[in-house]
Coordinates of C-alpha atoms and ligand atoms in Angstrom, one line a residue:
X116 CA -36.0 66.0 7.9
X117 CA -35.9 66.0 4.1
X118 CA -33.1 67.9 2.5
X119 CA -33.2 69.0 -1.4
X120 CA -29.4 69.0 -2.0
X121 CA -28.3 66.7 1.4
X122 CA -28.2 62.9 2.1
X123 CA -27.7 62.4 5.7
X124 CA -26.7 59.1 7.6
X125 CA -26.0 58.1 11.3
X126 CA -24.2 55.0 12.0
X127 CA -21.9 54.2 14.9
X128 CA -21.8 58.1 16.2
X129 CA -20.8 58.6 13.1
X130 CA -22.8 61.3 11.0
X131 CA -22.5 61.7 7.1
X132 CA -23.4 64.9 4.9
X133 CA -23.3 64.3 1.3
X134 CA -23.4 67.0 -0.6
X135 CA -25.6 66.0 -3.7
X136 CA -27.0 68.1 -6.5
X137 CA -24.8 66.5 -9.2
X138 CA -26.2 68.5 -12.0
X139 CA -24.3 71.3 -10.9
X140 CA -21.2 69.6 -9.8
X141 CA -22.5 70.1 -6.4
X142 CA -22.4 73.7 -6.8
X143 CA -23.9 75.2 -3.7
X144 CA -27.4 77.5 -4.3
X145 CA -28.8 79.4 -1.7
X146 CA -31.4 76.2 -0.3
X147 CA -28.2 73.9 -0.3
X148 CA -26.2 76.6 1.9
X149 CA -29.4 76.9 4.1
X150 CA -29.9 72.9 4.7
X151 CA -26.3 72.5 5.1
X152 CA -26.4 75.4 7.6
X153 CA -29.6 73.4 9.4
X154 CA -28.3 69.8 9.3
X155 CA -25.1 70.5 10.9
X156 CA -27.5 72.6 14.1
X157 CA -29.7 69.6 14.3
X158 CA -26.4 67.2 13.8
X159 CA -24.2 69.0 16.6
X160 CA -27.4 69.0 19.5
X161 CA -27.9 65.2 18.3
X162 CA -26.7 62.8 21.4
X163 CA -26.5 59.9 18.8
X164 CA -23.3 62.1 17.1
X165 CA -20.2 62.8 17.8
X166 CA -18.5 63.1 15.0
X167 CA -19.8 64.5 10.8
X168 CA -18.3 63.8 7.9
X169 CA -19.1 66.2 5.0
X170 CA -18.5 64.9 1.7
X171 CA -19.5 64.9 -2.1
X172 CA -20.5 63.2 -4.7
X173 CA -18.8 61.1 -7.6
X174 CA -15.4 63.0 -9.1
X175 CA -16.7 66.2 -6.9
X176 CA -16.4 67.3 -3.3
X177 CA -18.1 71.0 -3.6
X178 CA -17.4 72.7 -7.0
X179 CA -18.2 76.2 -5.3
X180 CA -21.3 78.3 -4.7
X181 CA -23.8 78.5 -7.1
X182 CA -22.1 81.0 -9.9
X183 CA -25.3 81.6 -11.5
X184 CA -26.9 82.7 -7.9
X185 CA -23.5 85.0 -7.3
X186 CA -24.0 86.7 -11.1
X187 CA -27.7 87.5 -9.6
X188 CA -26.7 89.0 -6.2
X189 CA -27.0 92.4 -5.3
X190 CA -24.5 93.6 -2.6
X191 CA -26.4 93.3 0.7
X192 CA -27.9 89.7 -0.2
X193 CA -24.4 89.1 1.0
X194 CA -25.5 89.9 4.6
X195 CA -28.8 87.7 4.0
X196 CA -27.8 84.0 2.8
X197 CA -24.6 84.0 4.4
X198 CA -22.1 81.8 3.2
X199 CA -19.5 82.7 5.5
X200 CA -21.6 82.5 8.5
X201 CA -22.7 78.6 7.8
X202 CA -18.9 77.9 7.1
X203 CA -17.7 79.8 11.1
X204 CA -21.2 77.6 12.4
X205 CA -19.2 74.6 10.9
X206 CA -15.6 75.6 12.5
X207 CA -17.1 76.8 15.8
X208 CA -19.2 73.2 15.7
X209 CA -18.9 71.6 18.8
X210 CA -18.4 68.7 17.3
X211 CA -15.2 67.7 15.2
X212 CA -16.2 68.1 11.4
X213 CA -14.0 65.9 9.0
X214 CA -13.7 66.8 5.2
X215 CA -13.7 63.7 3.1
X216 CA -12.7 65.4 -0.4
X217 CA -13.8 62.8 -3.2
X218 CA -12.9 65.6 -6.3
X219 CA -13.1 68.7 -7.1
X220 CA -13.6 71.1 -4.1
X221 CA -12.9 75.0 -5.5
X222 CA -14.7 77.8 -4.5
X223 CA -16.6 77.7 -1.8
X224 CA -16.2 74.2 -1.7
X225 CA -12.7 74.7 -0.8
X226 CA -13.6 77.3 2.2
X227 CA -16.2 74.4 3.1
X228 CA -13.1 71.8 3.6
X229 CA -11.1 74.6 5.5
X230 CA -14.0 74.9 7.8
X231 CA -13.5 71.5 8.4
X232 CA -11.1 70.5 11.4
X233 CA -9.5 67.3 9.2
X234 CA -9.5 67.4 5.3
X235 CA -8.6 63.8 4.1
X236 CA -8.5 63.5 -0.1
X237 CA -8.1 61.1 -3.0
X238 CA -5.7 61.3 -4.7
X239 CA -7.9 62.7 -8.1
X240 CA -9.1 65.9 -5.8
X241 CA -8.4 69.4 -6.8
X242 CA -8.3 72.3 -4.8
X243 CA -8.8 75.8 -5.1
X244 CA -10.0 79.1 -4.8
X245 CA -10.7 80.5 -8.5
X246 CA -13.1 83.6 -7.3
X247 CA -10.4 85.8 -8.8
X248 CA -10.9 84.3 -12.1
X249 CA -15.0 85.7 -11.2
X250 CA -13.8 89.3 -10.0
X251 CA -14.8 88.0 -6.4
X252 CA -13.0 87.1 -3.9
X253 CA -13.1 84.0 -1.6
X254 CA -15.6 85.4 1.0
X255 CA -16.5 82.1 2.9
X256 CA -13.2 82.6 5.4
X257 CA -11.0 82.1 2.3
X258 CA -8.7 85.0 3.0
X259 CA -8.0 83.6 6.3
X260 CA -8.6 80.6 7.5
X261 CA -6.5 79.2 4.1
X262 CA -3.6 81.7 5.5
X263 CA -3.7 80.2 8.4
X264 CA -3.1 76.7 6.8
X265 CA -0.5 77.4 4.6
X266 CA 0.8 80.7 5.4
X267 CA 0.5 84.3 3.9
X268 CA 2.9 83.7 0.8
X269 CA 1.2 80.2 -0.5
X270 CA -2.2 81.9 0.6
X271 CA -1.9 84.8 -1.2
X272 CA -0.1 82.9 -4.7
X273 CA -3.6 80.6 -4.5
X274 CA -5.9 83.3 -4.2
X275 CA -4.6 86.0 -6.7
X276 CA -4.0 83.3 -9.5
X277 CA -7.2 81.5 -8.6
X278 CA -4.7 77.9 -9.6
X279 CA -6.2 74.8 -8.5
X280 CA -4.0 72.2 -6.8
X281 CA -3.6 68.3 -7.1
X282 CA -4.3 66.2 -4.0
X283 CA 0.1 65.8 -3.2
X284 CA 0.2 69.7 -2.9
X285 CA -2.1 69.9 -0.8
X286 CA -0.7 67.3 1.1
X287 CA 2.6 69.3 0.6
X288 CA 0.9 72.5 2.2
X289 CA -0.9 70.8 5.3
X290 CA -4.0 71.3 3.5
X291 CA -4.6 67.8 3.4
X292 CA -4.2 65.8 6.3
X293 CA -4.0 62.1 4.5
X294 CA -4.3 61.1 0.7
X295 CA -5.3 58.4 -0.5
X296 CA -5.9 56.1 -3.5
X297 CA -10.1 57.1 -4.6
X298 CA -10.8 53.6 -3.7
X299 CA -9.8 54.2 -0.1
X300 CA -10.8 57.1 0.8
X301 CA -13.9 56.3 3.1
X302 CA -12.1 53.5 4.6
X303 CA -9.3 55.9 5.6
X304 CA -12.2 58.7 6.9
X305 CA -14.4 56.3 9.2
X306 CA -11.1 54.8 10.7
X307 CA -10.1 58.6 11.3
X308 CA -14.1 59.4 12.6
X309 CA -14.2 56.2 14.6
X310 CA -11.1 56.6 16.7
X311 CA -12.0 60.3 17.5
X312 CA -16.2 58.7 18.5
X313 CA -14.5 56.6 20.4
X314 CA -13.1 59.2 22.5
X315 CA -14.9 61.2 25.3
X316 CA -17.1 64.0 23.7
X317 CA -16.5 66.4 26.4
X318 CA -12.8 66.7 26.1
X319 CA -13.2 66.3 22.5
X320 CA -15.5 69.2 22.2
X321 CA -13.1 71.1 25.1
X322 CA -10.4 70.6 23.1
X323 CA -11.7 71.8 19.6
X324 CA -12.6 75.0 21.4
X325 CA -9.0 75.0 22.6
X326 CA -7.5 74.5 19.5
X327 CA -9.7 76.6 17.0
X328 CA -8.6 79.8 19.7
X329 CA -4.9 79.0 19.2
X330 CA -5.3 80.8 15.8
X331 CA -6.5 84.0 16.6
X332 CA -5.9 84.5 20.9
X333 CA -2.7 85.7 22.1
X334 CA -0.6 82.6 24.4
X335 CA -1.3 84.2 27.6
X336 CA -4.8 84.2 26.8
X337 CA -5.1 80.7 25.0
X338 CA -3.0 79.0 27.8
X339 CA -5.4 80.3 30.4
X340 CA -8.2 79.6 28.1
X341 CA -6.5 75.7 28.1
X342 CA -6.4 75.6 32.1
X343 CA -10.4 76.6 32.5
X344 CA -11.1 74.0 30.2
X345 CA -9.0 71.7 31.5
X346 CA -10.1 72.4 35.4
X347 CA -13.8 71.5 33.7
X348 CA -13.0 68.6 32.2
X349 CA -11.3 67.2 36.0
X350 CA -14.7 67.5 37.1
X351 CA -16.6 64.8 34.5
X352 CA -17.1 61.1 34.7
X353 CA -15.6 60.2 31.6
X354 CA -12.1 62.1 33.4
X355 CA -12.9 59.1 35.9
X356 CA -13.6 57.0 33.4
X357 CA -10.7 57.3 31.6
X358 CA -8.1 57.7 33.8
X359 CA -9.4 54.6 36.2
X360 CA -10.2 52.3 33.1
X361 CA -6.0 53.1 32.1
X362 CA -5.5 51.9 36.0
X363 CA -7.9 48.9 35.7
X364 CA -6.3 48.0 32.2
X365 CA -9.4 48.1 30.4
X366 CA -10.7 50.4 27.3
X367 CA -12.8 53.2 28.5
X368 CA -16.5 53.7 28.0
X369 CA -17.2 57.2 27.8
X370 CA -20.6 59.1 28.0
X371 CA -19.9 62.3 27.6
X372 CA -20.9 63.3 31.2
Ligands
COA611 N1 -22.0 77.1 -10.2 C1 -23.0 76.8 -11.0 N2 -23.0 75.8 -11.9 C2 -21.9 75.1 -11.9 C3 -20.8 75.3 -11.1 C4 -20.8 76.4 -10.2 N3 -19.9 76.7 -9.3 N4 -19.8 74.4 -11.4 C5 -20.3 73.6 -12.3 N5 -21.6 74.0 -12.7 C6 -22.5 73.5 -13.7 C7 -22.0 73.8 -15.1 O1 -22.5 75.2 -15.4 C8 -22.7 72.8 -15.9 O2 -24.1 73.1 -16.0 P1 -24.9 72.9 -17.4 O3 -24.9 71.4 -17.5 O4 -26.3 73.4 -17.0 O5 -24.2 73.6 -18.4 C9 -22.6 71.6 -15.0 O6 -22.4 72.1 -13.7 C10 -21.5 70.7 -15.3 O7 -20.3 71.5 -15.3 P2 -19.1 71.2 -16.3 O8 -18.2 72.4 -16.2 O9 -19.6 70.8 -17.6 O10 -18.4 69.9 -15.6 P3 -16.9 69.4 -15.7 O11 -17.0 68.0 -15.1 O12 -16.4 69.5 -17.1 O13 -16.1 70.4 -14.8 C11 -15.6 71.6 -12.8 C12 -16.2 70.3 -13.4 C13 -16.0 71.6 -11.3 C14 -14.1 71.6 -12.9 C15 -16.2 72.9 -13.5 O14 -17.6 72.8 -13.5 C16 -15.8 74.2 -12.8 O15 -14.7 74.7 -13.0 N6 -16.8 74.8 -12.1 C17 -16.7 76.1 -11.5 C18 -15.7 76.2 -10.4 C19 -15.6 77.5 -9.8 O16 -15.2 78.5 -10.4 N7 -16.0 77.6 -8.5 C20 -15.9 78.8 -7.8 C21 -17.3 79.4 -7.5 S1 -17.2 80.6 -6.2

């Protein structure tokens, strides 16, 4: 499929989004939201996938949505292209979604990386959410999934200044997971995507829907949420797989099955 403001590559399991409409900084309009929104459906049913990178373009991960399509929108448009909704389709992917920030990612481009479960950076990239500075508010999951990253107090000083952060606080705040030197960036983000590919989807994708409940589901309720998924996975080949390869003294091959 041809995408407007997407370039989309597959290699090794491997999938890449880049972000691309550099006119704009990679400003997100209502199209780009859309195809982002369809590339990651047709990327997550994809067998060939089991991991997507989402990145940007030049000095610019995401510089936000589209300011001149928010200055044009009338209340309920906000319940028609939905930014937040394509951001929770990214977070509830069953597939791990890693944030490779090359630049600038404010704005909505800064909700996209927290949508993300692994945000890796240069160490030129600038974060933040400047809505305030717009009379908005972040309303991509800004509010809280950042809170959840790096608590109420950090969460809450970011939002209502709208201050944009270098790569090392982010890094300082768990916002980042790795930085690195521009150069190295990729390098550092395929060997991240490649060991995770390498793993067995299912319990990959078990344990993202383990994990991404640990945020919001009491500990009763995620630890028995933890055992179902758990008793699941003990009924798959790759549990055999993996387990009899570590017995064997081999590297596993794992199907997903
Ligand atoms: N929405 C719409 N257009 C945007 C945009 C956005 N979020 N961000 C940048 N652009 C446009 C600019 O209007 C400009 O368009 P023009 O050439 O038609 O005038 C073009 O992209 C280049 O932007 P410019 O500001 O000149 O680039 P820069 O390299 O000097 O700065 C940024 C880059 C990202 C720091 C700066 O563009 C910026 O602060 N953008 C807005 C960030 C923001 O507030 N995002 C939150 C939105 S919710």
């Amino acid at each position: 499929m041809d995408y407007k403001s997407l370039k989309i590559s597959i290699e090794n399991f491997i999938a890449t989004i880049q972000i691309f409409r550099p006119e704009k900084r990679n400003a997100m309009d209502p199209v780009s939201w859309v195809e982002l929104d369809q590339a990651m459906k047709q990327l997550t049913l994809n067998q060939e996938v089991r991991v997507i990178v989402i990145t940007g373009y030049e000095k610019v991960f995401v510089a936000g949505a589209d300011i001149q399509w928010i200055h044009d929108r009338r209340p309920l448009d906000i319940y028609g292209v939905a930014v937040q909704d394509v951001l929770m389709n990214i977070y509830r992917s069953y597939k791990p979604v890693i944030a490779a920030i090359n630049g600038y990612a404010l704005g909505g481009g800064c909700e996209l990386a927290l949508a993300c479960d692994i945000r890796i950076g240069c160490e030129s990239a600038k974060l933040g959410q400047p809505e305030i500075n717009l009379g908005i508010l972040p309303a991509g999951g800004g509010t809280q999934q950042l809170t959840r990253i790096v608590g109420l107090a950090k969460a809450k000083e970011l939002i209502l200044t709208g201050d944009l952060i270098d790569a090392s606080e982010a890094y300082r705040l768990n916002l980042l997971n790795h930085v690195l030197p521009d150069e190295q960036l990729m390098d550092k983000v395929y060997e991240v995507a490649s060991k995770i590919s390498g793993k067995s989807p299912v319990a990959v994708k078990m344990a993202k829907i383990a994990l991404n409940e640990s945020s919001t589901a009491d500990l009763s309720s995620g630890l028995a949420l933890e055992k179902a998924l758990q008793a699941i996975l003990f009924s798959t080949e790759d549990k055999k797989e993996g387990t009899k390869a570590f017995l064997e003294k081999r590297k596993p091959v794992f199907n997903g099955e």
